[in-house]
PDB file of C-alpha atoms and ligand atoms in Angstrom:
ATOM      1  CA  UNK N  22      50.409 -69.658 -99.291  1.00 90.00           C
ATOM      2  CA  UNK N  23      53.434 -71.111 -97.728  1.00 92.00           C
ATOM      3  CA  UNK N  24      54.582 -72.882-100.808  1.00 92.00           C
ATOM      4  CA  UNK N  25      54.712 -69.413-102.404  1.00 93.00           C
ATOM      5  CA  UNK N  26      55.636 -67.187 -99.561  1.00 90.00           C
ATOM      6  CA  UNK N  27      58.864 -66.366-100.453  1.00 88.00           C
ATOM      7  CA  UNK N  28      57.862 -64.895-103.783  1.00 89.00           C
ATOM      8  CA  UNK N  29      54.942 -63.067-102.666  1.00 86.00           C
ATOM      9  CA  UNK N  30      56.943 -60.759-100.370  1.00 79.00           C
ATOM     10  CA  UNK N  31      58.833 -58.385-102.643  1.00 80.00           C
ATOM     11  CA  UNK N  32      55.382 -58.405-104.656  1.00 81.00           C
ATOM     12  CA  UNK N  33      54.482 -55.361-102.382  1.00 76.00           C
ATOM     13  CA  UNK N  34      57.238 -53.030-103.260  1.00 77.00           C
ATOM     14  CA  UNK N  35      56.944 -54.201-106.864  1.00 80.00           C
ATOM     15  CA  UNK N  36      53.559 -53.094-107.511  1.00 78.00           C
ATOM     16  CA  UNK N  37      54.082 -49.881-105.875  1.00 76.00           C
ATOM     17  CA  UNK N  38      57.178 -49.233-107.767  1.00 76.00           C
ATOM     18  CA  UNK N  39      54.959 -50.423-110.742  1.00 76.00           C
ATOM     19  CA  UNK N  40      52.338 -47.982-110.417  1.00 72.00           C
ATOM     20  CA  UNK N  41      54.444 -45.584-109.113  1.00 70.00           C
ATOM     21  CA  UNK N  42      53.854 -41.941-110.765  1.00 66.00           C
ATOM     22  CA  UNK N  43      54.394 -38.162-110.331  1.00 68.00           C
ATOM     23  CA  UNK N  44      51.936 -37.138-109.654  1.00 72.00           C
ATOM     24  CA  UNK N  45      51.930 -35.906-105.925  1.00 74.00           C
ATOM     25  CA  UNK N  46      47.868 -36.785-105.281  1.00 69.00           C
ATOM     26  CA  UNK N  47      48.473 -40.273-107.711  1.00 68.00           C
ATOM     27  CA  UNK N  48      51.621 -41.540-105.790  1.00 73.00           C
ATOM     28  CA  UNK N  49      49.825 -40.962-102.300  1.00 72.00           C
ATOM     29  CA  UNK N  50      46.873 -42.958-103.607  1.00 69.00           C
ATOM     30  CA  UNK N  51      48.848 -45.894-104.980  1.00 70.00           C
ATOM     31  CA  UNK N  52      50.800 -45.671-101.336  1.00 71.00           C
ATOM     32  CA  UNK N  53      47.723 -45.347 -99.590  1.00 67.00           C
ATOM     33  CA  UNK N  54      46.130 -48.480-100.873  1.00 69.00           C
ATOM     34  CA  UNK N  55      48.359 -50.826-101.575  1.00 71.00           C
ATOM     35  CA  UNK N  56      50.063 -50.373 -98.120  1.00 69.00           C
ATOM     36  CA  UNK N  57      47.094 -52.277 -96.709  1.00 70.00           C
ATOM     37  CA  UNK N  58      47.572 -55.567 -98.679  1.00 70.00           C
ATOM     38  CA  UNK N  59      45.029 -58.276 -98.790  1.00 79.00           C
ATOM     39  CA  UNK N  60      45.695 -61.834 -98.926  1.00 86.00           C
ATOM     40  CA  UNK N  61      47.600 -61.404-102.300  1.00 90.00           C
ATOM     41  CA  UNK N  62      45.339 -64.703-103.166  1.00 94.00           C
ATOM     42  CA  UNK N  63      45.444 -63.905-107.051  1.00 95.00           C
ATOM     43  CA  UNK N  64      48.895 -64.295-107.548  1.00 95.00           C
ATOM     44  CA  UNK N  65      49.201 -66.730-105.233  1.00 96.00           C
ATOM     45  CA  UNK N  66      46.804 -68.648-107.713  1.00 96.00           C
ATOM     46  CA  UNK N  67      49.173 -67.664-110.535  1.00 97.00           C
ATOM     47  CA  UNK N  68      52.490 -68.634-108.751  1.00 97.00           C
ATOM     48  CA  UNK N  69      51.236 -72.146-107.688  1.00 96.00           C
ATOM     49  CA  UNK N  70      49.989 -72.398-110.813  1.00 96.00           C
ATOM     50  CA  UNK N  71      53.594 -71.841-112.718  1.00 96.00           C
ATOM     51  CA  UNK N  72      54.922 -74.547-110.424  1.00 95.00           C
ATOM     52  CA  UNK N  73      52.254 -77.273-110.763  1.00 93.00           C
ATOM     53  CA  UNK N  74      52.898 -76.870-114.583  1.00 91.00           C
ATOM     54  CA  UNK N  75      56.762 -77.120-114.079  1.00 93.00           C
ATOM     55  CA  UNK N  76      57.046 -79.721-111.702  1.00 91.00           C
ATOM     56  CA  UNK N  77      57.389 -77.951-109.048  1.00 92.00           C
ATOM     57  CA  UNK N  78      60.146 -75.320-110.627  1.00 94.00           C
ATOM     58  CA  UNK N  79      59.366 -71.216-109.046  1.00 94.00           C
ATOM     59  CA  UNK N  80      57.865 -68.910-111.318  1.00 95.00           C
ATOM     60  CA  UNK N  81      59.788 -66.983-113.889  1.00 96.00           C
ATOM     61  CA  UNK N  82      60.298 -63.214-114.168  1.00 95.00           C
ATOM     62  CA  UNK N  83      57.013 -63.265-116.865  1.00 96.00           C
ATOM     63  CA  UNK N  84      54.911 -65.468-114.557  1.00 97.00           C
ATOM     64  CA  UNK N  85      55.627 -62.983-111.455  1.00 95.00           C
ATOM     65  CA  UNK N  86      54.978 -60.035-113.866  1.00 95.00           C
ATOM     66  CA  UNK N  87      51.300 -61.831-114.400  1.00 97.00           C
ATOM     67  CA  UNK N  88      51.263 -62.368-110.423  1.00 96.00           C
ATOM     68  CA  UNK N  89      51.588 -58.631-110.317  1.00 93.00           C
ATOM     69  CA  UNK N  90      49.486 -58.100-113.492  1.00 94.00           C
ATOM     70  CA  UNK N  91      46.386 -59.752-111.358  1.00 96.00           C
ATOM     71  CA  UNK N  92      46.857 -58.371-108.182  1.00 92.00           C
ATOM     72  CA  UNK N  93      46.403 -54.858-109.854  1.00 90.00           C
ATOM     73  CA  UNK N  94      43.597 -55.850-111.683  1.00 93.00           C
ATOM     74  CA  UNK N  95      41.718 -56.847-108.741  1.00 93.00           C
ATOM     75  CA  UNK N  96      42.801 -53.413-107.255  1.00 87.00           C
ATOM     76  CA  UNK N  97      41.678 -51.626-109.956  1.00 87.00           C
ATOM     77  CA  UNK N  98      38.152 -53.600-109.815  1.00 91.00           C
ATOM     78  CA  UNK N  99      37.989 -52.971-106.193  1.00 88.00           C
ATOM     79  CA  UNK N 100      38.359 -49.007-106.427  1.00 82.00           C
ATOM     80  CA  UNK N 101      35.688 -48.983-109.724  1.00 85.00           C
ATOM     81  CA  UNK N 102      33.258 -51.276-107.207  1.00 88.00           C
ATOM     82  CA  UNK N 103      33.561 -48.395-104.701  1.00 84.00           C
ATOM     83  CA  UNK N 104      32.348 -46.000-107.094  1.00 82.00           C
ATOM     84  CA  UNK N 105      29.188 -48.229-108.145  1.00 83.00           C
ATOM     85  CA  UNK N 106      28.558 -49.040-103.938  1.00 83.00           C
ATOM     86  CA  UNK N 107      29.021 -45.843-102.828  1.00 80.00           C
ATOM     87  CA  UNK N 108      30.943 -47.312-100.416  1.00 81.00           C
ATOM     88  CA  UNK N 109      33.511 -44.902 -98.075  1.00 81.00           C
ATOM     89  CA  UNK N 110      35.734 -47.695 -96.751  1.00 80.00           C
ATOM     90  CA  UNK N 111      37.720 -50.378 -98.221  1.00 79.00           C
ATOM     91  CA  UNK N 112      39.925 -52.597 -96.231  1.00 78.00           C
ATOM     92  CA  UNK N 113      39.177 -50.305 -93.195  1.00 76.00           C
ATOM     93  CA  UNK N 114      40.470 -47.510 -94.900  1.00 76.00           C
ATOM     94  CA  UNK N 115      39.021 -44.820 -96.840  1.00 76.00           C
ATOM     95  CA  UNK N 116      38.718 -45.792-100.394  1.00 72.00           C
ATOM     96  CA  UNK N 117      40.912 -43.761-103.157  1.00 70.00           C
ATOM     97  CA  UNK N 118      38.324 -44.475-105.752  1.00 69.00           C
ATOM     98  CA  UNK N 119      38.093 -43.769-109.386  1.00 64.00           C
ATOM     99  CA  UNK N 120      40.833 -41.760-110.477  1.00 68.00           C
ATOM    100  CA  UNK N 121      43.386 -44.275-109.051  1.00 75.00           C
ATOM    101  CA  UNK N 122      41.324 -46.784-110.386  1.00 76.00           C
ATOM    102  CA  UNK N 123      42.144 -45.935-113.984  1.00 78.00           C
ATOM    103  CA  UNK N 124      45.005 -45.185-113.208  1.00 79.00           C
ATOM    104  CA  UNK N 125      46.202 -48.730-111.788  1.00 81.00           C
ATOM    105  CA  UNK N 126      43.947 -50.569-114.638  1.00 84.00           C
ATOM    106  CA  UNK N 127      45.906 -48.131-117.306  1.00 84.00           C
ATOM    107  CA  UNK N 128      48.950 -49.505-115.474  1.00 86.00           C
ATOM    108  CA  UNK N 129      47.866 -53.014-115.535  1.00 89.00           C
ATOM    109  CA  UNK N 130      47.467 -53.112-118.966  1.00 91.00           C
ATOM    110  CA  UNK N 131      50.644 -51.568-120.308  1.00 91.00           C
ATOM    111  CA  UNK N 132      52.554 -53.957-118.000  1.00 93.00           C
ATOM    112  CA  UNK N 133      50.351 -56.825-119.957  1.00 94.00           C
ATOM    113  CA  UNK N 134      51.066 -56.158-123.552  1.00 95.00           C
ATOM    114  CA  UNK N 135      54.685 -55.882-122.027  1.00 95.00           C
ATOM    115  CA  UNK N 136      54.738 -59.448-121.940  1.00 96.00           C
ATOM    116  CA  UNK N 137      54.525 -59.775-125.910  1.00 95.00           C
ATOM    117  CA  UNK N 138      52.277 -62.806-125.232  1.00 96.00           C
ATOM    118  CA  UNK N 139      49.223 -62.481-127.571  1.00 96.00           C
ATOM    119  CA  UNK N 140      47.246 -65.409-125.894  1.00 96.00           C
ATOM    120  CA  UNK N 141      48.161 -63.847-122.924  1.00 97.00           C
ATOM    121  CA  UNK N 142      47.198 -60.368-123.785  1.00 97.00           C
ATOM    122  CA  UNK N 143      43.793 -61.783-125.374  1.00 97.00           C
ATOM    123  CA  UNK N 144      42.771 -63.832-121.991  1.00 97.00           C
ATOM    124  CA  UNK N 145      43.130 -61.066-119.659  1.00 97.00           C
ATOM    125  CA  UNK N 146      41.496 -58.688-121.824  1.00 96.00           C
ATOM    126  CA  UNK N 147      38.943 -61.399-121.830  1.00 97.00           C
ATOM    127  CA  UNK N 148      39.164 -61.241-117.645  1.00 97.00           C
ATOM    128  CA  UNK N 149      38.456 -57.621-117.963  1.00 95.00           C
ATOM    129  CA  UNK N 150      35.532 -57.434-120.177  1.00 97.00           C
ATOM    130  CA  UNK N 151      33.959 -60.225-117.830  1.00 98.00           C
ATOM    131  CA  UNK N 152      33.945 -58.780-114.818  1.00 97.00           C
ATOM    132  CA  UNK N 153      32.478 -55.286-116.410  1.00 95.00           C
ATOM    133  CA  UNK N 154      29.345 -57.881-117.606  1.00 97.00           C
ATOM    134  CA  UNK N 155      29.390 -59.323-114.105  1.00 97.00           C
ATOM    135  CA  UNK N 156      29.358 -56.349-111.903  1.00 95.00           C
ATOM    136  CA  UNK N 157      26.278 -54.942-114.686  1.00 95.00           C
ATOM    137  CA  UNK N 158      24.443 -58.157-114.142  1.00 96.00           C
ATOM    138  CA  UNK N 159      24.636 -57.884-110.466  1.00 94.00           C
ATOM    139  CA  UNK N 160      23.781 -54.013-111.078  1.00 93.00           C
ATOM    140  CA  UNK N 161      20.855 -54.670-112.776  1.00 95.00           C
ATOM    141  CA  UNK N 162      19.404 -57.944-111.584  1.00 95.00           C
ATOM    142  CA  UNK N 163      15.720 -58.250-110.756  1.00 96.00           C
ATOM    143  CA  UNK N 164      14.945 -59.444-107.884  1.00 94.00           C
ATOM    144  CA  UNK N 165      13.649 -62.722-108.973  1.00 96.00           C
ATOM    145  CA  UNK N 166      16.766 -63.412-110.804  1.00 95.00           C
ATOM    146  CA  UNK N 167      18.948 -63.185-107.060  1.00 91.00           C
ATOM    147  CA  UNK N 168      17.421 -65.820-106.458  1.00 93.00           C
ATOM    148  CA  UNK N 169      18.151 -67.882-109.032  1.00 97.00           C
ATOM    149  CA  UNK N 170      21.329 -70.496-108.833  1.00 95.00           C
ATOM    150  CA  UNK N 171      22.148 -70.159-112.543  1.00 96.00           C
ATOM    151  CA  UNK N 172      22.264 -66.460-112.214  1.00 97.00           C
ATOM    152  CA  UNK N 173      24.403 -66.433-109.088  1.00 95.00           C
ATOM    153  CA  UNK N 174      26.987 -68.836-110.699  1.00 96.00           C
ATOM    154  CA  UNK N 175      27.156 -66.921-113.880  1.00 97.00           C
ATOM    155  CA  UNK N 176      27.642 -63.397-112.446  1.00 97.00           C
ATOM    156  CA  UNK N 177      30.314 -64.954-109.404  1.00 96.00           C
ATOM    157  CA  UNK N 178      32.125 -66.411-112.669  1.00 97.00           C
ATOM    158  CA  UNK N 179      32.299 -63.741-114.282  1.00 98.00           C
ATOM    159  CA  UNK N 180      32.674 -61.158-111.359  1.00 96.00           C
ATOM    160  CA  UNK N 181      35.134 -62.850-109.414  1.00 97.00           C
ATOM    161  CA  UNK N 182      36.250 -66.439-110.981  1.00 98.00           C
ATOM    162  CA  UNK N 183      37.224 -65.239-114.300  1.00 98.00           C
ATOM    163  CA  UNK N 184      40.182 -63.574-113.266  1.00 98.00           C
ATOM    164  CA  UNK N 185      40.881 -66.319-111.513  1.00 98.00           C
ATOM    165  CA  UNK N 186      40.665 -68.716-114.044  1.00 98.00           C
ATOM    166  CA  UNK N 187      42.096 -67.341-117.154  1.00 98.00           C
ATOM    167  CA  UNK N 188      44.787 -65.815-115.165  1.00 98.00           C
ATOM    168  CA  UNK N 189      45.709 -69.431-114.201  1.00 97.00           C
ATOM    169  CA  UNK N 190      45.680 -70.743-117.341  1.00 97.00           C
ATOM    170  CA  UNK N 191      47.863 -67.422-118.871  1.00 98.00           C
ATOM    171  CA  UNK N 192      50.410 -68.294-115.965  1.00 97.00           C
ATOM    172  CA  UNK N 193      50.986 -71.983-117.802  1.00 97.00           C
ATOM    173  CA  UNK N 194      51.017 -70.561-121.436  1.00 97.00           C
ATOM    174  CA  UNK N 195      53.815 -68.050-120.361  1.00 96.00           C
ATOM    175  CA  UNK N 196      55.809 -70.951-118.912  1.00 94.00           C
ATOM    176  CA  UNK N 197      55.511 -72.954-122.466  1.00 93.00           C
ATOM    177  CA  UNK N 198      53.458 -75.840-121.529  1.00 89.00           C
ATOM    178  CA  UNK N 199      50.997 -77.302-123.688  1.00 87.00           C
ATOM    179  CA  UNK N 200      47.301 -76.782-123.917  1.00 88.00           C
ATOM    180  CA  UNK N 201      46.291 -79.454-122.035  1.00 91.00           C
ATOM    181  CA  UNK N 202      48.159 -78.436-118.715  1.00 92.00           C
ATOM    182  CA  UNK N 203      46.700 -74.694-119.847  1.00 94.00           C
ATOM    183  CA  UNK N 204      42.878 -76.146-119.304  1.00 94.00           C
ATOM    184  CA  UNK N 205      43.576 -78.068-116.281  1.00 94.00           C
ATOM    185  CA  UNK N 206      44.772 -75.196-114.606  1.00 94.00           C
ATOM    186  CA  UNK N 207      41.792 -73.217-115.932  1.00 95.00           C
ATOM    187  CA  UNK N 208      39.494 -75.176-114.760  1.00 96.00           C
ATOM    188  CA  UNK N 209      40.835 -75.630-111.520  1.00 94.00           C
ATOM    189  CA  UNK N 210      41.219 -71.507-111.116  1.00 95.00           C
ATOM    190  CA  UNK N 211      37.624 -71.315-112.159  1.00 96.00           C
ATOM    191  CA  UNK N 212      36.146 -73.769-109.403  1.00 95.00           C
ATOM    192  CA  UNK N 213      38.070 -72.165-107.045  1.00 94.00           C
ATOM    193  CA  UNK N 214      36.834 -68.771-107.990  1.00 95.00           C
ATOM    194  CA  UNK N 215      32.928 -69.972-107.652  1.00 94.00           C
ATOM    195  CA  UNK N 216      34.133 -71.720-104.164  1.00 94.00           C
ATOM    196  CA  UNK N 217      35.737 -68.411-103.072  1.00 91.00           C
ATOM    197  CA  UNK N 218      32.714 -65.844-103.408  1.00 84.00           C
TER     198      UNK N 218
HETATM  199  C1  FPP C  28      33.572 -56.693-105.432  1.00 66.32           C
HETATM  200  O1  FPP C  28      32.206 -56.675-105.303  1.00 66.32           O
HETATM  201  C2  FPP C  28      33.911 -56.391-106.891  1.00 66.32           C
HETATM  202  C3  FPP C  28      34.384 -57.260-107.819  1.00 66.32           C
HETATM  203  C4  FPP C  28      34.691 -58.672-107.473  1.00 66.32           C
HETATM  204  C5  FPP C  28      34.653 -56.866-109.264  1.00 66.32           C
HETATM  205  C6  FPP C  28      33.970 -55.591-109.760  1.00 66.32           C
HETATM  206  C7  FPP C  28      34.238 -55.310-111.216  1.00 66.32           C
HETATM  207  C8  FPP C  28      34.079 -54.099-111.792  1.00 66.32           C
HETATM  208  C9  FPP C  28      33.672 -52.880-111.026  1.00 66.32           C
HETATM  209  C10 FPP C  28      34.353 -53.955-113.254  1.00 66.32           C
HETATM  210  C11 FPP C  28      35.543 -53.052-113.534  1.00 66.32           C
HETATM  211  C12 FPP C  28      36.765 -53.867-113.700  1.00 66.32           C
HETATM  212  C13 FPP C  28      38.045 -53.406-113.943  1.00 66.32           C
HETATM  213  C14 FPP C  28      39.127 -54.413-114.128  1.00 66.32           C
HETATM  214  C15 FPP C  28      38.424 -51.973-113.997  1.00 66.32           C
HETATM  215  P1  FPP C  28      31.368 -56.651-103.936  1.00 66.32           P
HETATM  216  O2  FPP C  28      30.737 -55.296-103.822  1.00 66.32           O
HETATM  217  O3  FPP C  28      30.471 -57.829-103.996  1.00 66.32           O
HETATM  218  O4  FPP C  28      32.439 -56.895-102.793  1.00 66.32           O
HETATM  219  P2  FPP C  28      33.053 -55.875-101.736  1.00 66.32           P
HETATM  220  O5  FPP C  28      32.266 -56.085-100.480  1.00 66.32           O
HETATM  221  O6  FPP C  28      34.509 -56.296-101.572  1.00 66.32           O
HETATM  222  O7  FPP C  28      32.912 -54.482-102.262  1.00 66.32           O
HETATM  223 MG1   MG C  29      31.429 -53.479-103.198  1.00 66.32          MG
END
């Protein structure tokens, strides 16, 4: 976190600028819960990862976009979890929910395709589409199946590592390194996903 730190503090404003909107009930939604930030550890992920694959050099304007890019994904996943949960509170507020949910992942993935980075594009579309199949498989486990290891790993990978992961390895594509670095860095985002949950 420190190595990043002073990147990740205009990230705040950023997003909310980002998913800033006009609509009155919208804007105090987007104001409401991103004012109660969480550890930002996603694009923390994807900033550290921009530097190991420069040598060290800060993230570029693309690679904080991405930073961004995750952090609203994970929003967006959050406020669609609420929905499934039923849950009232999130991060000891009272969750905005769906609506704002679309909203931000509508945001999310304009912002994305902004990046004119196919790979890119086609890796966290990838993200997305994983963690709909995780949170189903967690939905509609049987019992015996919670208990299983292979099942656990599978569904945190794809619930919560996947985003993780790819998001990592889209962070070193957009900086122009080669494959190799690409899959180092997605493997590491993908072990530290499984660690995380
Ligand atoms: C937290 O679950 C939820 C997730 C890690 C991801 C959920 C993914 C979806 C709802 C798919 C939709 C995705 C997008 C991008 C719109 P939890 O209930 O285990 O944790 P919690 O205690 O924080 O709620
Ligand atoms: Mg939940």
């Amino acid at each position: 976190f420190a190595l990043v730190q002073p990147q990740l503090r205009p990230l705040d404003s950023s997003i909310r600028e980002l998913v800033g909107t006009d609509h009155p009930v919208l804007a105090a939604a987007a104001h409401h819960f991103f004012e109660r930030a969480g550890k930002r550890f996603r694009p923390t992920l994807v900033l550290l990862s921009s530097a190991a694959a420069a040598g060290g050099d800060p993230a570029d304007a693309r690679q904080q976009r991405l930073a961004e890019i995750t952090e609203m994904i994970h929003a967006a996943s959050l406020l669609h979890d609420d929905v499934i949960d039923v849950a009232d509170t999130r991060r000891g507020a009272k969750t905005a929910h769906r609506i704002y949910g679309n909203k931000v992942a509508a945001r999310a993935s304009l912002l994305l395709a902004r990046l004119k980075d196919v790979q890119v594009v086609e890796l966290l579309a990838t993200v997305i589409e994983e963690m709909v199949q995780g949170e189903m498989m967690q939905v509609r486990a049987l019992p015996q199946q919670l208990l299983e290891f292979e099942h656990y790993v599978d569904k945190t990978y794809r619930k919560t590592a996947a985003l993780m992961s790819l998001s990592c390895e889209a962070a070193v594509l957009l900086g122009g390194k080669p494959p190799d670095h690409a899959e180092a860095l997605r493997a590491y985002g993908r072990h530290l996903g499984i660690a995380y949950q």
